[in-house]
Tab-separated table of N, CA, C and O in Angstrom:
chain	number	residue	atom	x	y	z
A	1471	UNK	N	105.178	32.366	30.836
A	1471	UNK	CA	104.522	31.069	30.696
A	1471	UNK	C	104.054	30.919	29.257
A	1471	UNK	O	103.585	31.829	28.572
A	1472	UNK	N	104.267	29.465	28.830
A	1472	UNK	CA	103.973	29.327	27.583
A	1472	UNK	C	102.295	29.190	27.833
A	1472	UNK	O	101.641	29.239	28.874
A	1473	UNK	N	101.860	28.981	26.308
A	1473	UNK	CA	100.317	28.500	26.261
A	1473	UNK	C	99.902	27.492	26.538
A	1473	UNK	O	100.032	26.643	25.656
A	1474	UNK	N	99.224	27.052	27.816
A	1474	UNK	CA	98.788	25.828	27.836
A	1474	UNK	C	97.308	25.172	27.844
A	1474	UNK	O	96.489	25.618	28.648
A	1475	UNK	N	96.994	24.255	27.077
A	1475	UNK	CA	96.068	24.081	26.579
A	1475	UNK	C	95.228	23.076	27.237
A	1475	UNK	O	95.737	22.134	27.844
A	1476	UNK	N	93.770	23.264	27.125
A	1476	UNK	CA	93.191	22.702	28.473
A	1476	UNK	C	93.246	21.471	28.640
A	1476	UNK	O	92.854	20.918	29.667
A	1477	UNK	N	93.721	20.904	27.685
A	1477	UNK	CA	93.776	19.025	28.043
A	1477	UNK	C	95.320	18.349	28.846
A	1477	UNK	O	95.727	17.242	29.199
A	1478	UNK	N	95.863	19.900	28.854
A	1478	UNK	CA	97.236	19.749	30.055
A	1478	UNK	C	96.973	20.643	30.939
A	1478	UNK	O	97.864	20.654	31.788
A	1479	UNK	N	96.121	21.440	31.150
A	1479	UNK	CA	95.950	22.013	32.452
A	1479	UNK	C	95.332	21.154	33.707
A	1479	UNK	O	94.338	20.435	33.606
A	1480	UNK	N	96.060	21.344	34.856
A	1480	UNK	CA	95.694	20.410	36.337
A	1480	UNK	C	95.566	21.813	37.236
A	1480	UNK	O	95.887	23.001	37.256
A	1481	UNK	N	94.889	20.821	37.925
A	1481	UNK	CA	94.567	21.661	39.262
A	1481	UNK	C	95.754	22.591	40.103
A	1481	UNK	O	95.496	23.589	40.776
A	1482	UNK	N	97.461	21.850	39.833
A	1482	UNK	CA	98.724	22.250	40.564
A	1482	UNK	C	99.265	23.206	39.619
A	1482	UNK	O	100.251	23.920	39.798
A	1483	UNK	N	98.374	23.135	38.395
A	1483	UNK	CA	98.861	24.750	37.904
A	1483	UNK	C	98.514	25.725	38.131
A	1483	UNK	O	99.110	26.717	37.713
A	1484	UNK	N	96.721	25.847	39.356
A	1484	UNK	CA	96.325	27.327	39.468
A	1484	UNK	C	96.944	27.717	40.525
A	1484	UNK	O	97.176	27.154	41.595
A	1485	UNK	N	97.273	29.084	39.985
A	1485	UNK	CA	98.326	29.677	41.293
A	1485	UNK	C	97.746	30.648	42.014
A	1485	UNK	O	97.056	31.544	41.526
A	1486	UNK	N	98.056	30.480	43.451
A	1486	UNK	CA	97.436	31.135	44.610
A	1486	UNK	C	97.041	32.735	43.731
A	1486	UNK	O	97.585	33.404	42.852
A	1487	UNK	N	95.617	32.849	44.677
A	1487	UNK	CA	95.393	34.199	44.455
A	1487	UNK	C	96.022	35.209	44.875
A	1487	UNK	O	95.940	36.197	44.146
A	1488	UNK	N	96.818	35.339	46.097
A	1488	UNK	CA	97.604	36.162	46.446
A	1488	UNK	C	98.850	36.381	45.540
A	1488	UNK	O	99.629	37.261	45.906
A	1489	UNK	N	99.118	35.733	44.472
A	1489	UNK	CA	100.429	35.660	43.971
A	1489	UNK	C	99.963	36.295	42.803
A	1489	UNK	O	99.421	35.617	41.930
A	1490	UNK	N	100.178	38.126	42.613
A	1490	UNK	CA	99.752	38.707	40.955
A	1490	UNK	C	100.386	38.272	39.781
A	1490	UNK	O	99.874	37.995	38.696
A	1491	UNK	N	101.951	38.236	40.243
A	1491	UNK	CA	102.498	38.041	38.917
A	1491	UNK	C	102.107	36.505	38.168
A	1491	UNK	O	101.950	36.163	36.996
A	1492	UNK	N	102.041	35.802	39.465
A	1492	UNK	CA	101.622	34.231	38.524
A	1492	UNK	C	100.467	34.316	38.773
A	1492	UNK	O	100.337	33.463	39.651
A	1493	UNK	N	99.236	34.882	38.568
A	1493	UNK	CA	97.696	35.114	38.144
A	1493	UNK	C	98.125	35.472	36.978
A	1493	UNK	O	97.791	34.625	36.150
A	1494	UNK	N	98.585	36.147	36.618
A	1494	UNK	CA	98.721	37.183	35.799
A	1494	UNK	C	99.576	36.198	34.555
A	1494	UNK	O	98.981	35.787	33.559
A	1495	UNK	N	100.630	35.998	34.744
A	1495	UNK	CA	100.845	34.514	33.887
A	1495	UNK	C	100.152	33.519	33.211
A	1495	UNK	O	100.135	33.221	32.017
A	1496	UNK	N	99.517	33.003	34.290
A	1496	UNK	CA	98.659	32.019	34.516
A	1496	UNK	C	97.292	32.547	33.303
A	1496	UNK	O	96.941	31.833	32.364
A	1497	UNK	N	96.738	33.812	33.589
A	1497	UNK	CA	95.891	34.530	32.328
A	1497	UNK	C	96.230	34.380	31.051
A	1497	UNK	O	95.473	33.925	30.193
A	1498	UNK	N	97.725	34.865	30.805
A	1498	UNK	CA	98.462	34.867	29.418
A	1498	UNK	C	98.692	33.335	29.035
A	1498	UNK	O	99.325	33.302	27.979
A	1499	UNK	N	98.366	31.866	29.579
A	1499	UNK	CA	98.641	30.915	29.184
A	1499	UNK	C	97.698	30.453	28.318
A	1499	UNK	O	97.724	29.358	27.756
A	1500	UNK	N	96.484	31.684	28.167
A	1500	UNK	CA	95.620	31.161	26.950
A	1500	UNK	C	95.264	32.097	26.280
A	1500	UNK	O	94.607	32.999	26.798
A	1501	UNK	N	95.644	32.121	24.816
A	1501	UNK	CA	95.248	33.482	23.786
A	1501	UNK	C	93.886	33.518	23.811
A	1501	UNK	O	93.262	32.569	23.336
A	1502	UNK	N	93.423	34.282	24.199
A	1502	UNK	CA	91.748	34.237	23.874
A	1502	UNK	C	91.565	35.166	22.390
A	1502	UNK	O	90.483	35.008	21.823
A	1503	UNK	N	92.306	35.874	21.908
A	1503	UNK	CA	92.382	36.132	20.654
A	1503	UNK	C	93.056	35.249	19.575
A	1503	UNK	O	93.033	35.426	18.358
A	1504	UNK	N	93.610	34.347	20.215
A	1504	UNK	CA	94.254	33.077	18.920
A	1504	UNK	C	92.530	32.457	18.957
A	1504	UNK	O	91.835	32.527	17.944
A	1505	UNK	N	92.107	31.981	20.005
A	1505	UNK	CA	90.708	31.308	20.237
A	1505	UNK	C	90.178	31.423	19.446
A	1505	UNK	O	90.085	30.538	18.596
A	1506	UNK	N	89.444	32.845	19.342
A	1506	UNK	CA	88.320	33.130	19.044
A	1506	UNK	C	88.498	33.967	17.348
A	1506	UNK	O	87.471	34.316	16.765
A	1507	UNK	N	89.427	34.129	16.920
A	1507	UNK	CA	89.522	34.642	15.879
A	1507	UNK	C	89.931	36.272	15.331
A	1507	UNK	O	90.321	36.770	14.276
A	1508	UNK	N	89.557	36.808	16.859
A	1508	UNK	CA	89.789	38.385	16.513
A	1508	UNK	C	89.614	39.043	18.270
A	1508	UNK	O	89.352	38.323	19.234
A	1509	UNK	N	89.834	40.542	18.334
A	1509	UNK	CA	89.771	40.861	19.598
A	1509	UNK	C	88.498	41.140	19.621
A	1509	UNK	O	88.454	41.571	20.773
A	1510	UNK	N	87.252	41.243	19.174
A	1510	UNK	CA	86.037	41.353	18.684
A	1510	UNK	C	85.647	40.672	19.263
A	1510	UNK	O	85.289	41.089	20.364
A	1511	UNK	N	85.429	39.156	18.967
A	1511	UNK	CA	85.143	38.290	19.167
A	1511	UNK	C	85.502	37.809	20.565
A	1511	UNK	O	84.619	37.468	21.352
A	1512	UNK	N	87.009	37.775	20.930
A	1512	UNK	CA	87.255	37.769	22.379
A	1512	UNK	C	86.682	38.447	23.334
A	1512	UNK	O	86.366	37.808	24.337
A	1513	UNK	N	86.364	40.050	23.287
A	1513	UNK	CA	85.861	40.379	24.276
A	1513	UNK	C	84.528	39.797	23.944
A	1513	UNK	O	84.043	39.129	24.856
A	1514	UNK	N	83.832	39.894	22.864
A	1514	UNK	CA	82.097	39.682	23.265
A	1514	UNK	C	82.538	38.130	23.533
A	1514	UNK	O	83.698	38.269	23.145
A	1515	UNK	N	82.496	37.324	23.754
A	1515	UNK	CA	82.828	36.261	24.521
A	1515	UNK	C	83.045	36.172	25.973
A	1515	UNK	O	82.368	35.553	26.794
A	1516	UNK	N	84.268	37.005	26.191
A	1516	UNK	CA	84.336	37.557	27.578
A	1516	UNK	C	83.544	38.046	28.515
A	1516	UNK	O	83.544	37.841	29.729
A	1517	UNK	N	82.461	39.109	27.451
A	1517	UNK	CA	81.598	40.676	28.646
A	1517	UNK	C	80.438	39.424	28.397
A	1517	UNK	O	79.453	39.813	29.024
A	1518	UNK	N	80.158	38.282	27.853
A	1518	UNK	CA	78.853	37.740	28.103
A	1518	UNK	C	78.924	36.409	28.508
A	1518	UNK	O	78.374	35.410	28.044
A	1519	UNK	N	79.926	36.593	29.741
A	1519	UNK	CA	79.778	35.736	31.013
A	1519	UNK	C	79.380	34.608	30.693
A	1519	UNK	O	78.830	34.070	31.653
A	1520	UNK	N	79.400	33.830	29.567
A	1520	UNK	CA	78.650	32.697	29.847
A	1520	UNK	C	78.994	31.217	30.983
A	1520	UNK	O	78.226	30.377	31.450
A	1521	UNK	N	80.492	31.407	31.119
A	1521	UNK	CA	81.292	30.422	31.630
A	1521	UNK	C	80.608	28.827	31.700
A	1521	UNK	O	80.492	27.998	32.602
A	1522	UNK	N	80.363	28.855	30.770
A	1522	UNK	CA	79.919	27.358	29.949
A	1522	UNK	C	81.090	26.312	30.102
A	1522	UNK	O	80.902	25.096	30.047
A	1523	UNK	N	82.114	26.808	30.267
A	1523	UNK	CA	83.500	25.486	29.841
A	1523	UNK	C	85.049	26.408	29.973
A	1523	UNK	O	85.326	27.606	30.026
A	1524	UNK	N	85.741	25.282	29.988
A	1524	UNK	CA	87.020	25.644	30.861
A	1524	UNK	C	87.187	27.049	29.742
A	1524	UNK	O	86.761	28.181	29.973
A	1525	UNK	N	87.948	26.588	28.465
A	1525	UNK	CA	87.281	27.970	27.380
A	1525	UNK	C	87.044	28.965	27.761
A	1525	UNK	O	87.919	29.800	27.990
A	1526	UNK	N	85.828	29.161	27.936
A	1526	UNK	CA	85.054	30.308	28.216
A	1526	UNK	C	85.960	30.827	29.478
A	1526	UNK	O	87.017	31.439	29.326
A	1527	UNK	N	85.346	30.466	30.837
A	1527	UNK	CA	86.272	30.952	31.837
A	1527	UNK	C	87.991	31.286	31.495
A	1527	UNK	O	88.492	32.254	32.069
A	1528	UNK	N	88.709	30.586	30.701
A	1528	UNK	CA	89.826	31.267	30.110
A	1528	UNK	C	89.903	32.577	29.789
A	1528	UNK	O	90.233	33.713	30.128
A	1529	UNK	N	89.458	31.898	29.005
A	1529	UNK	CA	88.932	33.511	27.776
A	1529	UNK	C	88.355	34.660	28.984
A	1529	UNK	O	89.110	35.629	29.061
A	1530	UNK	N	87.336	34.710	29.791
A	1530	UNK	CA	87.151	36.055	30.125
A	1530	UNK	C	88.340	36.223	30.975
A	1530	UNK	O	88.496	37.424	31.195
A	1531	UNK	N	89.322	35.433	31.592
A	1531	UNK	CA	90.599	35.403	32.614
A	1531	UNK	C	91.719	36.693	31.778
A	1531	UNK	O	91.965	37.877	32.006
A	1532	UNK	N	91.997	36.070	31.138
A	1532	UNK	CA	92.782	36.285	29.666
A	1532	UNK	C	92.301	37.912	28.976
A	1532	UNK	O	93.124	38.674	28.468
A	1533	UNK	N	90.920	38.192	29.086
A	1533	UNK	CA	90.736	39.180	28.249
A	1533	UNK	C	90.638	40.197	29.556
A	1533	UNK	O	90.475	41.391	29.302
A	1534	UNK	N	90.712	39.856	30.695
A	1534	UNK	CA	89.975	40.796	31.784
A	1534	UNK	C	91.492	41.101	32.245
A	1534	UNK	O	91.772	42.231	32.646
A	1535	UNK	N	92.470	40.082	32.184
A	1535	UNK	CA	93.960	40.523	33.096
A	1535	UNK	C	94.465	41.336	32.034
A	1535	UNK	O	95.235	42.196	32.462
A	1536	UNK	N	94.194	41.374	30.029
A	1536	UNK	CA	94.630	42.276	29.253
A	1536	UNK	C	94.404	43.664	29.783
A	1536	UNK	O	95.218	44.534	30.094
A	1537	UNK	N	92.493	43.644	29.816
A	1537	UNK	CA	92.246	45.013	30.136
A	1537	UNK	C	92.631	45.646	31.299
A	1537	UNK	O	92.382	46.848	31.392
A	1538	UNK	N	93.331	44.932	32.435
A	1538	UNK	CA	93.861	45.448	33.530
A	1538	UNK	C	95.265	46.034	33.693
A	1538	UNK	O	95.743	46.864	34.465
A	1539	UNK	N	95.751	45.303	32.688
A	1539	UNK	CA	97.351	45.351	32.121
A	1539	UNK	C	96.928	47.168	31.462
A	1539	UNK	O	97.172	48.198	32.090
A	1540	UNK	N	96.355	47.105	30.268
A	1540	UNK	CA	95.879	48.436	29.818
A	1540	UNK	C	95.250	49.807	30.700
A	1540	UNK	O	95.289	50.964	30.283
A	1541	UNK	N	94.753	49.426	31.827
A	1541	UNK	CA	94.154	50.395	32.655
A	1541	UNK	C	95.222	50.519	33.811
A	1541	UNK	O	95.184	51.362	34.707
A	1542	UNK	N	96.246	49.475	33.634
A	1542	UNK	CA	97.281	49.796	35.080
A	1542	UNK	C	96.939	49.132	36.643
A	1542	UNK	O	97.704	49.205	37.605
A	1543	UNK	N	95.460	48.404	36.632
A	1543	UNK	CA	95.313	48.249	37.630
A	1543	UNK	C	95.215	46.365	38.242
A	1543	UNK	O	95.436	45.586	37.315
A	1544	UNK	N	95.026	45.915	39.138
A	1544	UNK	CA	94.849	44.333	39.396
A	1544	UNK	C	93.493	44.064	39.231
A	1544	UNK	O	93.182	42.916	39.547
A	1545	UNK	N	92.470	44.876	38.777
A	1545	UNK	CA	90.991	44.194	39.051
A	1545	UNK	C	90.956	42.921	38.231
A	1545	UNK	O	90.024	42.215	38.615
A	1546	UNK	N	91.450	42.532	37.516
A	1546	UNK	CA	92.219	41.087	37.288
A	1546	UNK	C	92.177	40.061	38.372
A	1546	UNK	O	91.837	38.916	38.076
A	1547	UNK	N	92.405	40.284	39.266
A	1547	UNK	CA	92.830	39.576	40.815
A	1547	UNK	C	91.345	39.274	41.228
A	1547	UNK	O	91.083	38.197	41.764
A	1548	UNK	N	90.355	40.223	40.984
A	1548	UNK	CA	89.075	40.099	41.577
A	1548	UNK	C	87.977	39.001	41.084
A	1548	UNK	O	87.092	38.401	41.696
A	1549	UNK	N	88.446	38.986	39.577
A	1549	UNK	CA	87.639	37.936	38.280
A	1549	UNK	C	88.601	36.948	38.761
A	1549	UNK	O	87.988	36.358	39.651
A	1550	UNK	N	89.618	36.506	38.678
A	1550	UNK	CA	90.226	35.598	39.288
A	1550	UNK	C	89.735	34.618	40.523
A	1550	UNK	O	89.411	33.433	40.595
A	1551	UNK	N	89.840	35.678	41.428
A	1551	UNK	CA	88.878	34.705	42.661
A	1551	UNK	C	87.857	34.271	42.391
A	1551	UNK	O	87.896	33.042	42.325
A	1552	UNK	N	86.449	34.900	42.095
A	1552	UNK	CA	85.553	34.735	41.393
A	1552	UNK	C	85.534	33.702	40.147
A	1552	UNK	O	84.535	32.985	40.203
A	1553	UNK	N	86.226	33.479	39.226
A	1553	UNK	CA	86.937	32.519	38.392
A	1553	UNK	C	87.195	31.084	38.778
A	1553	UNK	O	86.932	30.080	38.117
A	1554	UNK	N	87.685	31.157	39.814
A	1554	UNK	CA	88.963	30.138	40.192
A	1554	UNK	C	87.742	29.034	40.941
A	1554	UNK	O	88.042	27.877	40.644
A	1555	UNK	N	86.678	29.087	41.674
A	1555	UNK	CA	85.962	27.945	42.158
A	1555	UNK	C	85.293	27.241	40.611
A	1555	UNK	O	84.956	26.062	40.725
A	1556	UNK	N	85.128	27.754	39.487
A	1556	UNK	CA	84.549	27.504	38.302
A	1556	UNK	C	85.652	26.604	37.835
A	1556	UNK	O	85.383	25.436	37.553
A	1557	UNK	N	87.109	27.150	37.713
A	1557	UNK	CA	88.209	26.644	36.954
A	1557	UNK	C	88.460	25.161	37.164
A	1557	UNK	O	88.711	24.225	36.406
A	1558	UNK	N	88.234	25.350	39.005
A	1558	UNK	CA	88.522	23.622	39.553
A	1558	UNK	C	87.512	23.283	39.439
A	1558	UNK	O	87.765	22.353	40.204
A	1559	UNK	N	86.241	23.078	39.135
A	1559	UNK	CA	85.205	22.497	39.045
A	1559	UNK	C	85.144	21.730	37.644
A	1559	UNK	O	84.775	20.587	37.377
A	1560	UNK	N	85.640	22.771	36.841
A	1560	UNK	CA	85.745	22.044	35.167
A	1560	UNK	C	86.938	21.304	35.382
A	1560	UNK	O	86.767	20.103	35.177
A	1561	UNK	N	87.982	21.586	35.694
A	1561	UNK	CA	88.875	20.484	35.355
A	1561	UNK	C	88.772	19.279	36.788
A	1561	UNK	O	89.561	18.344	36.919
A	1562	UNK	N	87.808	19.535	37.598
A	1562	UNK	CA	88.214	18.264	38.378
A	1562	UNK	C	86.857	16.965	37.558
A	1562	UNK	O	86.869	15.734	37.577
A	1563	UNK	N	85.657	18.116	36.812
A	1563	UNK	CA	84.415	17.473	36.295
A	1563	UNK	C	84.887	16.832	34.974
A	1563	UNK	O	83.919	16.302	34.429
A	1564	UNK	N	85.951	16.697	34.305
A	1564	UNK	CA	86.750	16.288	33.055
A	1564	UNK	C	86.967	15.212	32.805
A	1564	UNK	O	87.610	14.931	31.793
């Protein structure tokens, strides 16, 4: 999946939680290191939860399915669910 940027993201792009590989896609459709300037910056963005705006919730999506990719495991899937009532809330509040 290419990058898509939040003023084209809809609601028929979030993909079921049961489905890893397109969560997992769906994560990579926003650089949170193009974002924010550095991987520095991405994670402290990320580990301090603010989920202020679609952004933010990206960004920790994005930096949390990296570090899962790196550790081998889906806890990716878990921030996701957790994620995902926030995600439709910003883009249906838009």
């Amino acid at each position: 999946m290419n990058d898509i940027r939040n003023e084209d993201l809809i609601l028929e792009s979030l993909p079921d939680v049961a489905d890893r590989d397109s969560v997992f896609e769906f994560a990579m459709s926003f650089n949170g290191f193009e974002h924010h300037g550095s991987f520095e910056k991405c994670a402290a963005a990320a580990k301090s939860r603010t989920r202020e705006d679609l952004s933010a919730l990206r960004n920790e999506l994005f930096f949390e399915a990296r570090a899962s990719r790196h550790r081998m495991d889906d806890e990716f899937l878990d921030i996701y669910r957790e994620l995902l009532p926030l995600i439709q809330a910003a883009l249906t509040d838009r």
